[in-house]
Coordinates of C-alpha atoms and ligand atoms in Angstrom, one line a residue:
X1 CA -11.3 22.9 -65.8
X2 CA -9.4 20.6 -67.8
X3 CA -11.8 19.1 -70.5
X4 CA -11.1 15.6 -70.3
X5 CA -12.2 13.1 -72.9
X6 CA -12.3 9.2 -72.4
X7 CA -15.8 7.2 -71.8
X8 CA -16.5 5.0 -69.1
X9 CA -19.5 3.4 -67.9
X10 CA -21.0 3.9 -64.6
X11 CA -20.3 0.2 -63.0
X12 CA -16.8 0.0 -66.0
X13 CA -14.1 0.8 -63.0
X14 CA -14.8 -3.8 -61.7
X15 CA -13.4 -4.9 -65.3
X16 CA -11.3 -1.9 -66.5
X17 CA -7.6 0.4 -65.2
X18 CA -7.7 3.5 -65.4
X19 CA -5.6 6.0 -65.9
X20 CA -4.5 8.2 -64.1
X21 CA -5.2 11.3 -65.7
X22 CA -8.4 10.1 -67.0
X23 CA -10.5 11.2 -63.8
X24 CA -10.5 15.0 -62.0
X25 CA -9.2 15.8 -58.7
X26 CA -10.4 17.7 -55.9
X27 CA -6.9 20.4 -56.4
X28 CA -8.1 20.8 -60.2
X29 CA -11.8 23.1 -59.1
X30 CA -10.5 26.1 -61.0
X31 CA -10.8 30.0 -59.6
X32 CA -14.5 30.4 -60.0
X33 CA -15.0 27.2 -58.2
X34 CA -13.1 28.2 -55.7
X35 CA -13.8 32.0 -55.2
X36 CA -18.1 30.8 -55.0
X37 CA -16.5 27.5 -52.2
X38 CA -15.2 30.2 -50.3
X39 CA -18.3 32.3 -50.6
X40 CA -20.6 29.3 -49.1
X41 CA -17.8 29.5 -46.4
X42 CA -18.3 32.4 -45.3
X43 CA -22.0 32.4 -44.7
X44 CA -21.6 28.9 -43.1
X45 CA -18.7 31.8 -40.6
X46 CA -20.8 34.9 -40.2
X47 CA -24.8 33.2 -39.9
X48 CA -24.2 29.8 -39.0
X49 CA -21.3 28.9 -36.9
X50 CA -22.9 32.1 -34.1
X51 CA -25.9 31.3 -34.6
X52 CA -25.5 26.6 -33.7
X53 CA -26.4 26.9 -30.3
X54 CA -29.6 28.7 -30.7
X55 CA -30.7 27.4 -34.9
X56 CA -30.9 23.5 -32.8
X57 CA -32.2 24.8 -29.8
X58 CA -35.0 25.7 -32.3
X59 CA -36.3 28.2 -29.1
X60 CA -36.5 31.3 -32.5
X61 CA -38.9 29.9 -35.3
X62 CA -37.5 32.8 -37.5
X63 CA -33.6 31.7 -37.2
X64 CA -33.5 29.0 -39.6
X65 CA -35.4 30.7 -42.4
X66 CA -34.7 34.5 -42.3
X67 CA -31.1 32.1 -42.1
X68 CA -32.3 30.7 -44.8
X69 CA -33.2 33.4 -47.0
X70 CA -29.7 34.8 -47.3
X71 CA -28.1 31.8 -48.3
X72 CA -31.2 32.6 -51.0
X73 CA -30.1 35.7 -51.9
X74 CA -26.5 34.4 -52.0
X75 CA -27.0 32.1 -54.9
X76 CA -26.3 29.6 -52.8
X77 CA -30.5 27.9 -53.3
X78 CA -29.9 28.1 -57.2
X79 CA -26.4 26.6 -58.3
X80 CA -27.9 23.8 -60.5
X81 CA -30.9 26.2 -61.6
X82 CA -30.8 27.4 -64.6
X83 CA -29.9 31.6 -65.1
X84 CA -33.0 31.4 -67.2
X85 CA -34.8 30.2 -63.8
X86 CA -33.1 32.7 -61.6
X87 CA -30.3 30.2 -61.2
X88 CA -26.8 30.2 -61.3
X89 CA -26.1 27.1 -63.4
X90 CA -23.4 26.0 -62.5
X91 CA -21.8 23.0 -63.4
X92 CA -22.7 19.6 -61.3
X93 CA -19.2 19.2 -59.5
X94 CA -19.6 22.7 -59.0
X95 CA -23.1 22.1 -57.3
X96 CA -21.5 19.1 -54.9
X97 CA -18.7 21.1 -54.1
X98 CA -21.1 23.9 -52.4
X99 CA -22.5 20.7 -50.8
X100 CA -19.4 19.6 -49.6
X101 CA -18.9 23.5 -47.8
X102 CA -22.5 23.6 -46.6
X103 CA -21.7 20.1 -44.6
X104 CA -20.1 21.4 -42.4
X105 CA -23.4 23.5 -41.3
X106 CA -24.7 21.2 -39.6
X107 CA -28.1 20.7 -39.5
X108 CA -28.4 23.9 -41.9
X109 CA -27.0 20.9 -45.0
X110 CA -30.0 18.4 -43.9
X111 CA -32.7 22.2 -44.7
X112 CA -30.2 22.5 -47.7
X113 CA -30.0 19.9 -49.3
X114 CA -33.7 18.8 -48.5
X115 CA -34.9 22.5 -50.4
X116 CA -32.3 22.9 -53.2
X117 CA -31.5 18.4 -54.3
X118 CA -35.1 16.5 -53.3
X119 CA -37.5 19.9 -53.3
X120 CA -36.2 21.2 -56.2
X121 CA -35.1 19.3 -59.2
X122 CA -38.3 17.2 -59.4
X123 CA -39.7 20.3 -60.9
X124 CA -36.2 21.5 -62.7
X125 CA -36.3 17.6 -64.5
X126 CA -39.8 17.1 -64.7
X127 CA -41.3 20.2 -64.3
X128 CA -44.0 21.4 -68.2
X129 CA -41.7 24.5 -69.0
X130 CA -44.9 26.5 -67.1
X131 CA -44.2 24.5 -64.0
X132 CA -40.2 25.1 -64.2
X133 CA -40.8 28.9 -65.4
X134 CA -43.7 29.4 -61.9
X135 CA -41.9 27.8 -59.1
X136 CA -38.2 27.4 -59.6
X137 CA -37.1 31.4 -60.4
X138 CA -39.0 31.0 -56.5
X139 CA -37.1 28.5 -55.4
X140 CA -33.7 29.2 -56.3
X141 CA -33.3 32.7 -54.9
X142 CA -35.1 31.6 -51.6
X143 CA -38.6 33.3 -51.5
X144 CA -40.5 29.5 -50.9
X145 CA -39.1 26.6 -49.6
X146 CA -39.3 23.0 -50.7
X147 CA -40.2 19.9 -49.1
X148 CA -39.8 16.3 -50.7
X149 CA -43.3 14.2 -49.4
X150 CA -42.6 10.5 -50.0
X151 CA -42.0 8.4 -46.9
X152 CA -44.9 7.5 -45.3
X153 CA -45.8 5.2 -42.0
X154 CA -45.7 2.1 -43.1
X155 CA -44.2 2.8 -46.2
X156 CA -40.7 3.8 -45.3
X157 CA -37.4 1.7 -47.8
X158 CA -40.6 0.0 -49.6
X159 CA -41.6 3.8 -50.6
X160 CA -43.5 2.5 -53.3
X161 CA -46.4 1.2 -51.5
X162 CA -47.7 4.0 -49.8
X163 CA -51.9 4.6 -49.4
X164 CA -51.7 8.7 -49.8
X165 CA -54.8 8.8 -52.5
X166 CA -55.0 11.7 -55.7
X167 CA -58.7 11.7 -56.5
X168 CA -59.5 13.3 -58.8
X169 CA -62.7 16.4 -58.8
X170 CA -66.1 15.5 -61.0
X171 CA -64.7 18.2 -62.7
X172 CA -61.6 16.9 -63.6
X173 CA -59.9 20.5 -62.4
X174 CA -58.2 19.0 -59.0
X175 CA -57.3 16.1 -57.1
X176 CA -58.2 15.8 -53.3
X177 CA -55.2 14.3 -52.0
X178 CA -55.4 12.9 -48.5
X179 CA -53.0 10.9 -47.1
X180 CA -50.7 11.5 -44.1
X181 CA -46.8 11.7 -45.2
X182 CA -43.9 11.8 -42.2
X183 CA -39.9 13.0 -41.5
X184 CA -41.1 15.8 -44.4
X185 CA -37.8 17.6 -43.9
X186 CA -38.6 21.4 -43.6
X187 CA -41.8 20.1 -43.5
X188 CA -41.8 23.7 -40.2
X189 CA -41.6 26.4 -42.8
X190 CA -42.1 25.2 -46.4
X191 CA -44.7 26.9 -49.6
X192 CA -43.9 23.7 -51.1
X193 CA -44.7 19.8 -51.7
X194 CA -43.5 17.5 -53.4
X195 CA -46.1 15.7 -53.0
X196 CA -46.3 11.6 -53.8
X197 CA -49.8 9.6 -53.7
X198 CA -51.6 6.6 -55.4
X199 CA -54.8 7.9 -58.3
X200 CA -57.3 4.9 -57.9
X201 CA -55.4 1.7 -57.8
X202 CA -52.4 2.1 -59.7
X203 CA -49.6 0.4 -59.3
X204 CA -46.9 4.0 -59.3
X205 CA -47.1 6.7 -57.3
X206 CA -47.6 9.9 -59.0
X207 CA -46.3 13.1 -58.0
X208 CA -47.7 16.3 -57.6
X209 CA -46.7 20.0 -56.9
X210 CA -48.2 21.1 -53.3
X211 CA -48.5 25.0 -52.3
X212 CA -49.4 25.4 -49.2
X213 CA -52.1 27.8 -49.9
X214 CA -53.8 25.5 -51.4
X215 CA -55.4 24.1 -48.1
X216 CA -55.8 20.3 -46.3
X217 CA -52.9 20.5 -45.4
X218 CA -51.7 20.2 -41.1
X219 CA -48.7 19.1 -39.2
X220 CA -47.2 18.0 -36.4
X221 CA -45.5 18.9 -33.3
X222 CA -41.8 19.6 -34.9
X223 CA -40.3 15.5 -34.1
X224 CA -37.4 15.3 -31.3
X225 CA -34.9 14.0 -33.2
X226 CA -31.4 12.6 -32.0
X227 CA -29.4 15.4 -33.9
X228 CA -29.4 17.8 -36.7
X229 CA -32.2 18.9 -33.8
X230 CA -32.6 23.2 -35.9
X231 CA -33.5 21.2 -39.4
X232 CA -37.7 20.3 -39.1
X233 CA -38.9 17.1 -39.3
X234 CA -42.3 16.3 -39.4
X235 CA -45.5 14.7 -39.7
X236 CA -47.7 16.2 -42.5
X237 CA -51.2 14.8 -43.1
X238 CA -53.6 15.9 -46.7
X239 CA -57.5 16.4 -45.7
X240 CA -59.3 16.8 -48.9
X241 CA -55.4 18.8 -50.2
X242 CA -57.2 20.8 -53.7
X243 CA -54.9 21.3 -56.6
X244 CA -55.2 21.6 -59.7
X245 CA -54.8 19.4 -62.3
X246 CA -51.5 20.9 -64.3
X247 CA -49.7 20.6 -61.2
X248 CA -49.1 17.4 -61.7
X249 CA -45.8 16.9 -62.4
X250 CA -44.4 14.1 -64.9
X251 CA -46.5 11.9 -66.2
X252 CA -49.7 9.8 -63.9
X253 CA -46.8 6.7 -61.8
X254 CA -43.9 8.6 -63.1
X255 CA -43.7 9.3 -59.5
X256 CA -41.8 6.2 -57.7
X257 CA -39.4 6.8 -61.0
X258 CA -38.9 10.5 -59.8
X259 CA -37.9 9.3 -56.7
X260 CA -35.7 7.2 -57.6
X261 CA -33.7 9.7 -59.7
X262 CA -34.0 11.9 -58.2
X263 CA -32.4 9.9 -54.5
X264 CA -29.8 8.5 -57.3
X265 CA -28.6 12.4 -57.5
X266 CA -29.5 13.2 -54.8
X267 CA -26.6 10.6 -53.4
X268 CA -24.1 12.0 -54.3
X269 CA -24.7 14.6 -52.8
X270 CA -24.7 13.4 -49.8
X271 CA -21.2 11.5 -50.0
X272 CA -20.0 15.3 -50.9
X273 CA -22.7 16.3 -48.0
X274 CA -20.3 14.6 -45.7
X275 CA -16.9 16.2 -46.3
X276 CA -17.5 19.3 -44.8
X277 CA -18.4 17.9 -41.8
X278 CA -15.8 15.5 -42.1
X279 CA -12.8 18.6 -41.6
X280 CA -14.3 19.6 -39.6
X281 CA -14.3 17.4 -36.9
X282 CA -10.9 15.9 -37.8
X283 CA -9.6 19.8 -38.1
X284 CA -11.3 20.6 -34.5
X285 CA -9.8 17.3 -33.2
X286 CA -6.2 18.0 -34.8
X287 CA -6.5 21.1 -33.0
X288 CA -7.8 19.4 -28.9
X289 CA -4.9 17.3 -29.5
X290 CA -2.6 19.3 -29.3
X291 CA -4.3 21.7 -26.7
X292 CA -4.8 19.1 -24.6
X293 CA -2.3 18.0 -22.1
X294 CA -1.5 14.4 -19.8
X295 CA 1.5 13.4 -18.7
X296 CA 3.0 16.8 -19.6
X297 CA 2.9 16.5 -22.9
X298 CA 0.1 16.9 -25.5
X299 CA -2.1 14.2 -26.1
X300 CA -1.0 14.6 -30.6
X301 CA 2.6 13.3 -28.8
X302 CA 1.0 9.5 -27.9
X303 CA 1.0 7.1 -31.1
X304 CA -2.2 6.0 -30.3
X305 CA -3.6 9.4 -31.0
X306 CA -1.3 10.0 -34.1
X307 CA -2.7 7.5 -35.5
X308 CA -6.4 7.9 -35.0
X309 CA -5.9 12.1 -35.9
X310 CA -4.6 10.2 -39.5
X311 CA -6.4 7.5 -39.8
X312 CA -9.5 10.2 -40.1
X313 CA -7.7 12.6 -42.5
X314 CA -7.1 9.2 -44.9
X315 CA -11.2 8.5 -44.5
X316 CA -11.7 11.2 -45.8
X317 CA -9.1 11.8 -48.2
X318 CA -10.6 8.8 -50.1
X319 CA -14.2 10.3 -49.7
X320 CA -13.1 13.0 -51.6
X321 CA -11.3 11.5 -53.9
X322 CA -14.5 9.3 -55.2
X323 CA -16.7 11.5 -54.7
X324 CA -15.5 14.0 -57.0
X325 CA -14.6 11.1 -59.2
X326 CA -17.4 10.1 -59.6
X327 CA -18.8 12.9 -60.5
X328 CA -16.7 14.5 -63.4
X329 CA -17.8 10.9 -64.6
X330 CA -21.5 12.0 -64.5
X331 CA -20.9 16.1 -65.8
X332 CA -19.1 14.6 -68.6
X333 CA -21.5 11.5 -69.8
X334 CA -24.5 14.3 -69.3
X335 CA -21.9 16.6 -71.7
X336 CA -22.2 13.3 -74.2
X337 CA -25.8 13.3 -74.2
X338 CA -26.6 16.4 -74.7
X339 CA -23.1 16.4 -77.2
X340 CA -25.1 13.4 -79.2
X341 CA -28.8 16.1 -78.8
X342 CA -30.4 15.0 -76.4
X343 CA -32.4 17.6 -74.6
X344 CA -30.6 18.7 -71.7
X345 CA -32.4 17.4 -68.4
X346 CA -33.0 14.6 -70.1
X347 CA -29.8 13.8 -70.5
X348 CA -28.7 14.7 -66.1
X349 CA -31.1 11.9 -65.5
X350 CA -29.5 9.4 -68.0
X351 CA -25.6 10.3 -67.1
X352 CA -26.6 10.4 -62.7
X353 CA -28.2 7.6 -63.9
X354 CA -26.1 5.6 -65.2
X355 CA -23.7 6.1 -62.7
X356 CA -26.7 5.4 -59.9
X357 CA -23.5 2.5 -58.5
X358 CA -20.8 4.3 -57.8
X359 CA -23.6 7.8 -56.7
X360 CA -25.0 5.0 -53.9
X361 CA -21.1 4.2 -53.3
X362 CA -20.5 8.0 -52.7
X363 CA -23.5 7.9 -50.0
X364 CA -22.3 4.6 -48.1
X365 CA -18.8 5.8 -48.2
X366 CA -19.5 8.8 -47.3
X367 CA -21.9 8.3 -43.7
X368 CA -19.6 6.0 -43.1
X369 CA -16.5 7.4 -43.3
X370 CA -18.9 10.2 -41.3
X371 CA -19.6 8.0 -38.2
X372 CA -16.4 7.4 -38.1
X373 CA -15.0 10.5 -38.8
X374 CA -17.0 11.4 -35.2
X375 CA -16.7 9.2 -33.0
X376 CA -12.9 8.8 -32.5
X377 CA -12.9 12.5 -32.6
X378 CA -15.4 12.0 -29.4
X379 CA -12.0 9.6 -28.8
X380 CA -9.8 12.0 -29.5
X381 CA -11.3 14.8 -26.7
X382 CA -12.1 11.9 -24.1
X383 CA -15.0 13.1 -21.9
X384 CA -15.3 16.4 -23.5
X385 CA -16.0 14.4 -26.1
X386 CA -18.9 13.5 -24.6
X387 CA -19.9 16.9 -22.6
X388 CA -22.3 19.0 -24.8
X389 CA -20.1 22.5 -24.0
X390 CA -17.8 21.1 -27.1
X391 CA -18.5 20.5 -30.2
X392 CA -17.4 16.8 -30.4
X393 CA -20.8 15.6 -29.4
X394 CA -23.2 17.7 -32.0
X395 CA -21.3 15.8 -34.9
X396 CA -21.9 12.6 -33.6
X397 CA -25.4 13.0 -33.4
X398 CA -25.6 15.0 -36.9
X399 CA -23.8 12.5 -38.1
X400 CA -25.4 9.0 -37.6
X401 CA -28.7 10.5 -40.1
X402 CA -26.1 10.2 -43.2
X403 CA -26.7 6.5 -42.7
X404 CA -30.6 6.0 -43.0
X405 CA -31.6 9.1 -45.0
X406 CA -31.3 9.1 -49.1
X407 CA -32.0 5.3 -48.3
X408 CA -30.8 3.3 -46.0
X409 CA -27.1 1.6 -46.6
X410 CA -28.6 -1.3 -46.4
X411 CA -30.8 -0.5 -49.1
X412 CA -28.3 1.3 -51.3
X413 CA -25.9 -1.5 -51.0
X414 CA -28.3 -3.5 -52.0
X415 CA -29.0 -1.8 -55.3
X416 CA -26.1 -1.6 -56.3
X417 CA -25.2 -5.3 -56.7
X418 CA -29.5 -5.4 -58.0
X419 CA -28.4 -3.3 -60.5
X420 CA -25.2 -4.1 -61.9
X421 CA -25.7 -7.7 -61.9
X422 CA -29.5 -6.7 -64.4
X423 CA -27.0 -3.7 -66.1
X424 CA -24.2 -7.5 -66.8
X425 CA -27.4 -9.4 -68.2
X426 CA -28.0 -6.5 -70.7
X427 CA -24.9 -6.6 -71.9
X428 CA -24.6 -2.6 -71.1
X429 CA -21.6 -3.7 -68.8
X430 CA -19.6 -6.6 -69.8
X431 CA -18.8 -8.4 -66.2
X432 CA -19.6 -12.0 -67.3
X433 CA -16.2 -12.8 -69.8
X434 CA -14.4 -10.9 -67.4
X435 CA -15.8 -13.9 -64.4
X436 CA -14.6 -16.2 -66.7
X437 CA -11.6 -15.3 -67.1
X438 CA -10.9 -15.5 -63.5
X439 CA -12.2 -18.7 -63.0
X440 CA -10.6 -20.3 -65.5
X441 CA -7.1 -18.5 -63.3
X442 CA -8.1 -20.6 -60.3
X443 CA -7.2 -23.7 -62.4
X444 CA -4.6 -22.6 -64.1
X445 CA -0.8 -22.1 -62.9
X446 CA -0.2 -18.6 -61.3
X447 CA 1.5 -16.7 -63.5
X448 CA 3.5 -14.1 -61.7
X449 CA 5.0 -10.5 -64.0
X450 CA 7.4 -8.8 -62.6
X451 CA 5.8 -5.4 -61.1
X452 CA 9.0 -2.1 -61.5
X453 CA 8.2 -1.6 -57.9
X454 CA 10.3 1.6 -58.7
X455 CA 7.8 3.1 -60.6
X456 CA 4.8 5.1 -58.0
X457 CA 2.3 2.5 -57.8
X458 CA 3.3 -0.1 -59.7
X459 CA 2.5 -2.8 -56.9
X460 CA -0.3 -0.6 -56.0
X461 CA -2.2 -1.2 -59.6
X462 CA -1.3 -4.7 -59.8
X463 CA -2.6 -5.3 -56.3
X464 CA -5.2 -3.5 -56.9
X465 CA -5.9 -5.8 -60.0
X466 CA -6.4 -8.5 -58.1
X467 CA -8.7 -6.8 -55.4
X468 CA -10.8 -6.6 -59.2
X469 CA -10.6 -10.5 -59.7
X470 CA -11.9 -11.4 -56.1
X471 CA -15.1 -9.5 -56.9
X472 CA -15.7 -11.0 -60.5
X473 CA -15.1 -14.6 -58.5
X474 CA -17.1 -14.6 -56.3
X475 CA -19.6 -12.9 -57.6
X476 CA -19.8 -14.0 -60.5
X477 CA -20.7 -17.6 -59.4
X478 CA -22.7 -16.1 -56.5
X479 CA -25.0 -15.3 -59.6
X480 CA -24.5 -18.3 -61.5
X481 CA -25.3 -20.3 -58.8
X482 CA -27.9 -18.8 -57.5
X483 CA -29.2 -16.9 -60.1
X484 CA -32.6 -14.5 -59.4
X485 CA -32.1 -15.9 -55.7
X486 CA -29.6 -13.8 -54.7
X487 CA -31.8 -11.3 -54.2
X488 CA -32.6 -13.7 -51.3
X489 CA -29.5 -14.4 -50.8
X490 CA -28.6 -10.5 -49.3
X491 CA -25.8 -10.6 -47.1
X492 CA -23.8 -12.5 -50.1
X493 CA -25.1 -8.6 -51.8
X494 CA -24.0 -7.1 -49.2
X495 CA -20.7 -9.1 -48.6
X496 CA -20.8 -8.8 -52.7
X497 CA -21.6 -4.3 -52.3
X498 CA -18.1 -4.1 -49.3
X499 CA -15.7 -6.1 -51.6
X500 CA -17.2 -3.7 -54.6
X501 CA -17.0 0.5 -52.3
X502 CA -13.7 -0.6 -51.2
X503 CA -12.6 -1.2 -54.6
X504 CA -13.7 2.0 -55.4
X505 CA -12.6 4.5 -53.4
X506 CA -9.4 2.9 -53.0
X507 CA -8.9 2.3 -56.6
X508 CA -10.5 6.8 -56.3
X509 CA -7.6 7.2 -53.7
X510 CA -5.2 6.0 -56.4
X511 CA -5.2 7.5 -58.7
X512 CA -6.1 11.1 -57.4
X513 CA -2.5 10.5 -56.2
X514 CA -1.2 9.7 -59.0
X515 CA -2.2 12.7 -60.6
X516 CA -1.4 14.9 -57.6
X517 CA 2.5 14.3 -58.3
X518 CA 2.2 14.2 -62.1
X519 CA 1.2 17.9 -61.4
X520 CA 3.3 19.3 -57.4
X521 CA 6.0 16.1 -57.5
X522 CA 6.4 12.9 -55.8
X523 CA 7.9 14.9 -52.3
X524 CA 4.8 17.7 -52.8
X525 CA 2.7 14.8 -52.3
X526 CA 4.4 11.7 -49.9
X527 CA 1.8 12.5 -47.4
X528 CA -1.1 11.4 -50.2
X529 CA 0.7 8.5 -50.9
X530 CA 1.1 7.2 -47.6
X531 CA -3.0 8.2 -46.4
X532 CA -3.5 5.5 -50.5
X533 CA -1.0 3.3 -49.5
X534 CA -2.1 3.2 -46.2
X535 CA -6.2 2.7 -47.3
X536 CA -4.9 0.3 -49.9
X537 CA -4.3 -2.4 -46.6
X538 CA -7.3 -1.7 -45.1
X539 CA -8.9 -2.4 -48.7
X540 CA -7.1 -5.4 -48.6
X541 CA -8.0 -7.3 -45.4
X542 CA -12.6 -5.7 -45.5
X543 CA -12.1 -7.0 -49.0
X544 CA -10.7 -10.3 -48.2
X545 CA -13.5 -10.6 -44.8
X546 CA -16.2 -10.0 -47.1
X547 CA -15.0 -13.1 -49.7
X548 CA -14.4 -15.4 -47.4
X549 CA -17.9 -15.1 -45.9
X550 CA -19.2 -15.2 -48.9
X551 CA -17.4 -18.0 -50.3
X552 CA -18.0 -19.5 -47.4
X553 CA -22.2 -19.6 -47.5
X554 CA -23.4 -20.6 -50.8
X555 CA -20.4 -22.8 -52.0
X556 CA -19.0 -26.4 -50.1
X557 CA -15.9 -28.9 -51.2
X558 CA -13.6 -28.1 -53.4
X559 CA -15.1 -26.1 -55.6
X560 CA -14.8 -23.5 -52.4
X561 CA -11.0 -24.7 -51.1
X562 CA -10.6 -23.7 -55.3
X563 CA -11.6 -19.7 -54.5
X564 CA -10.7 -19.3 -50.6
X565 CA -7.0 -20.2 -52.2
X566 CA -7.6 -17.6 -55.6
X567 CA -9.3 -15.7 -52.6
X568 CA -6.6 -15.5 -50.6
X569 CA -3.5 -14.9 -54.1
X570 CA -6.0 -12.3 -55.5
X571 CA -5.2 -11.0 -51.7
X572 CA -1.8 -11.0 -51.3
X573 CA -0.3 -8.2 -50.1
X574 CA 3.0 -6.7 -49.3
X575 CA 3.6 -6.0 -46.1
X576 CA 2.4 -2.3 -45.2
X577 CA 4.0 0.5 -42.0
X578 CA 0.8 1.2 -41.0
X579 CA 2.2 2.3 -38.6
X580 CA 5.0 4.8 -39.9
X581 CA 3.4 6.3 -42.8
X582 CA 0.5 6.9 -39.7
X583 CA 2.8 8.1 -37.9
X584 CA 4.0 10.8 -41.0
X585 CA 0.8 11.5 -41.8
X586 CA -0.3 12.6 -38.4
X587 CA 2.3 14.5 -37.9
X588 CA 1.3 16.5 -41.0
X589 CA -2.5 17.1 -39.9
X590 CA -0.6 17.9 -37.1
X591 CA 2.1 20.5 -37.9
X592 CA -0.4 22.6 -39.5
X593 CA -2.7 22.5 -36.8
X594 CA -5.8 21.2 -39.1
X595 CA -7.1 18.9 -42.0
X596 CA -4.3 20.0 -44.3
X597 CA -4.9 18.3 -47.4
Ligands
FAD1 C1 -34.6 13.8 -39.6 C2 -35.0 12.6 -41.6 C3 -35.4 13.1 -42.1 C4 -35.8 12.8 -42.8 N1 -36.5 13.3 -44.4 C5 -37.9 13.1 -45.1 C6 -38.1 13.6 -46.2 O1 -37.8 15.1 -45.8 N2 -38.6 13.2 -47.6 C7 -38.7 11.8 -47.0 O2 -40.4 11.5 -47.9 N3 -38.6 11.2 -45.7 C8 -37.8 11.9 -44.9 N4 -37.3 11.5 -43.6 C9 -37.8 8.8 -44.2 C10 -36.4 8.4 -44.6 O3 -35.7 8.0 -45.2 C11 -36.5 7.2 -43.7 O4 -36.4 7.2 -42.4 C12 -35.6 5.4 -44.7 O5 -35.9 6.1 -46.3 C13 -36.2 4.5 -43.9 O6 -37.2 4.3 -44.1 P1 -37.6 3.3 -42.6 O7 -37.9 5.1 -41.5 O8 -39.3 3.4 -42.6 O9 -37.5 2.6 -42.7 P2 -37.7 1.1 -42.8 O10 -37.7 1.4 -44.5 O11 -38.9 0.8 -42.3 O12 -36.0 -0.2 -42.1 C14 -35.8 0.0 -40.8 C15 -34.7 -1.1 -41.3 O13 -34.7 -2.2 -42.1 C16 -34.1 -2.2 -43.6 N5 -34.5 -1.9 -44.1 C17 -35.9 -1.8 -45.2 N6 -35.7 -2.3 -46.3 C18 -35.2 -4.3 -46.5 C19 -35.4 -4.9 -47.3 N7 -35.9 -4.2 -48.4 N8 -33.5 -6.1 -46.8 C20 -32.9 -5.8 -45.9 N9 -33.6 -4.7 -45.4 C21 -34.4 -3.6 -45.7 C22 -33.2 -1.1 -43.6 O14 -31.8 -0.9 -43.9 C23 -33.2 0.0 -41.8 O15 -32.8 -0.7 -41.1 C24 -36.4 11.7 -43.7 C25 -35.6 10.4 -41.9 C26 -35.2 11.1 -41.7 C27 -35.0 10.6 -39.6

């Protein structure tokens, strides 16, 4: 992989122009990474696809555990675990790539994500040396399965309010855990439980590593779910579950921090973890639209269908672009912390934390693209889209969970903006100076820089520059006008989050395509250019709508007029013939018979 030296901070994309050569694009994966991805794809083709009905029926309780063990034998469960603990010690972006491929495995992708992410990583990042030596080899090889017990019936988004208790025994050797956890993925066959509980009247949770054999663990039957029916999800009860004191993970009251930091990783992995699924759904839609004939022709000849196929591909391409851009930024931040002498695990956590906003963007964008793609997939299939005999019905049901777990998309939107403002207050991201400059620009005579439209993406980059001004204008004014009360104005925070997401998404696609052009030439990237242009055109409209809604909700009179004029100026873009570009993209997809990018 190309080594890139740069030092962009999380959230800085809003105030900085990024050079295309600075970002990582999926087309740059090495042969070794591609081989790993292929091994993973082969695993899906042989172990998952032929058994998908049986997995989802849950009639054979041994099936998923046996497939899980095979994934372990292939090394797929230890991608992020260092070799000294029995894993493969691969890079952050490689683990993203494997999550991406596994994303096509339906229910199993949740089983996989819960084990390798929230089940294993708390020990990897926060465990003592003894805990890591004892547990990680078992988890990395699939000898043991893990689950993560945070959510409770009355503590979901407000996870730190959990009531599960951990009480020290009189001899000081054990904690007795009592309480109820809900929606626990993999619970049905897990050997190890990461459990969050409160000690005495502590404000924050404490985490524990709990082995099933400690006793005192019972569970309800499998939940009857809308989708991902083949993944185990149960309520878990702890009744005087006796946990040795040495199984406390990290320090007392550090549990909530562990939960938050592990969820940051979970979020970006979920962002890549939807990609395999959306590519498969898009490819299936292309194939079906070619086979299905109405009015004497394939339905793929209709403009309405072509527009859908193209839009499915465009959003997939954009989500890929932003995910791997953020993944590599995280990887480089980790390397830079390590080079500065930071211990490796701490560097990993701090590296991800630095890009927590981008992690949230990856989760939100990915899960919403997934829902969009499966919805359009059902539509392309028509009545067959509604039939359990065809693959779209399952994809549609399975997709819906992604907007709910790993922090709902509402919580993630508010986290992003809250975090950005906090960092700006601390001076970690210099938002206020650029925001003041934009504010001054609002009342000055507009300057018209001439753009050399013969340069690829010169016009689009100018549009992006202005879109960033929308964020700075609305965000800056809202922060000044509302101060701390902005947290009570969730609608405005959601608007700001939407603006931020669309800027990052559109910019990531343009930069990826620009880099691709530098590697392969403009002709070879004609469809990627078209996809980036269509997405940007859509982003401009979405940003305009979100900006208008926010401005109208906290300004009045002249100030409102000035800001609305600014919004108009900053969202001005030449019209794009999206019809033509979508047709071009769809024609190529139809020719290739799949999602070909
Ligand atoms: C299939 C499945 C698997 C899961 N796996 C696991 C697992 O392995 N381990 C685990 O610990 N948990 C797991 N979960 C739980 C999951 O993380 C929670 O469901 C999720 O965090 C939301 O919590 P909740 O269901 O209590 O919803 P609530 O928190 O009750 O939210 C309901 C609605 O209110 C909104 N809302 C909540 N608070 C706010 C706020 N402050 N401001 C604005 N809106 C708000 C939410 O966005 C949502 O739209 C799983 C859930 C499911 C369905």
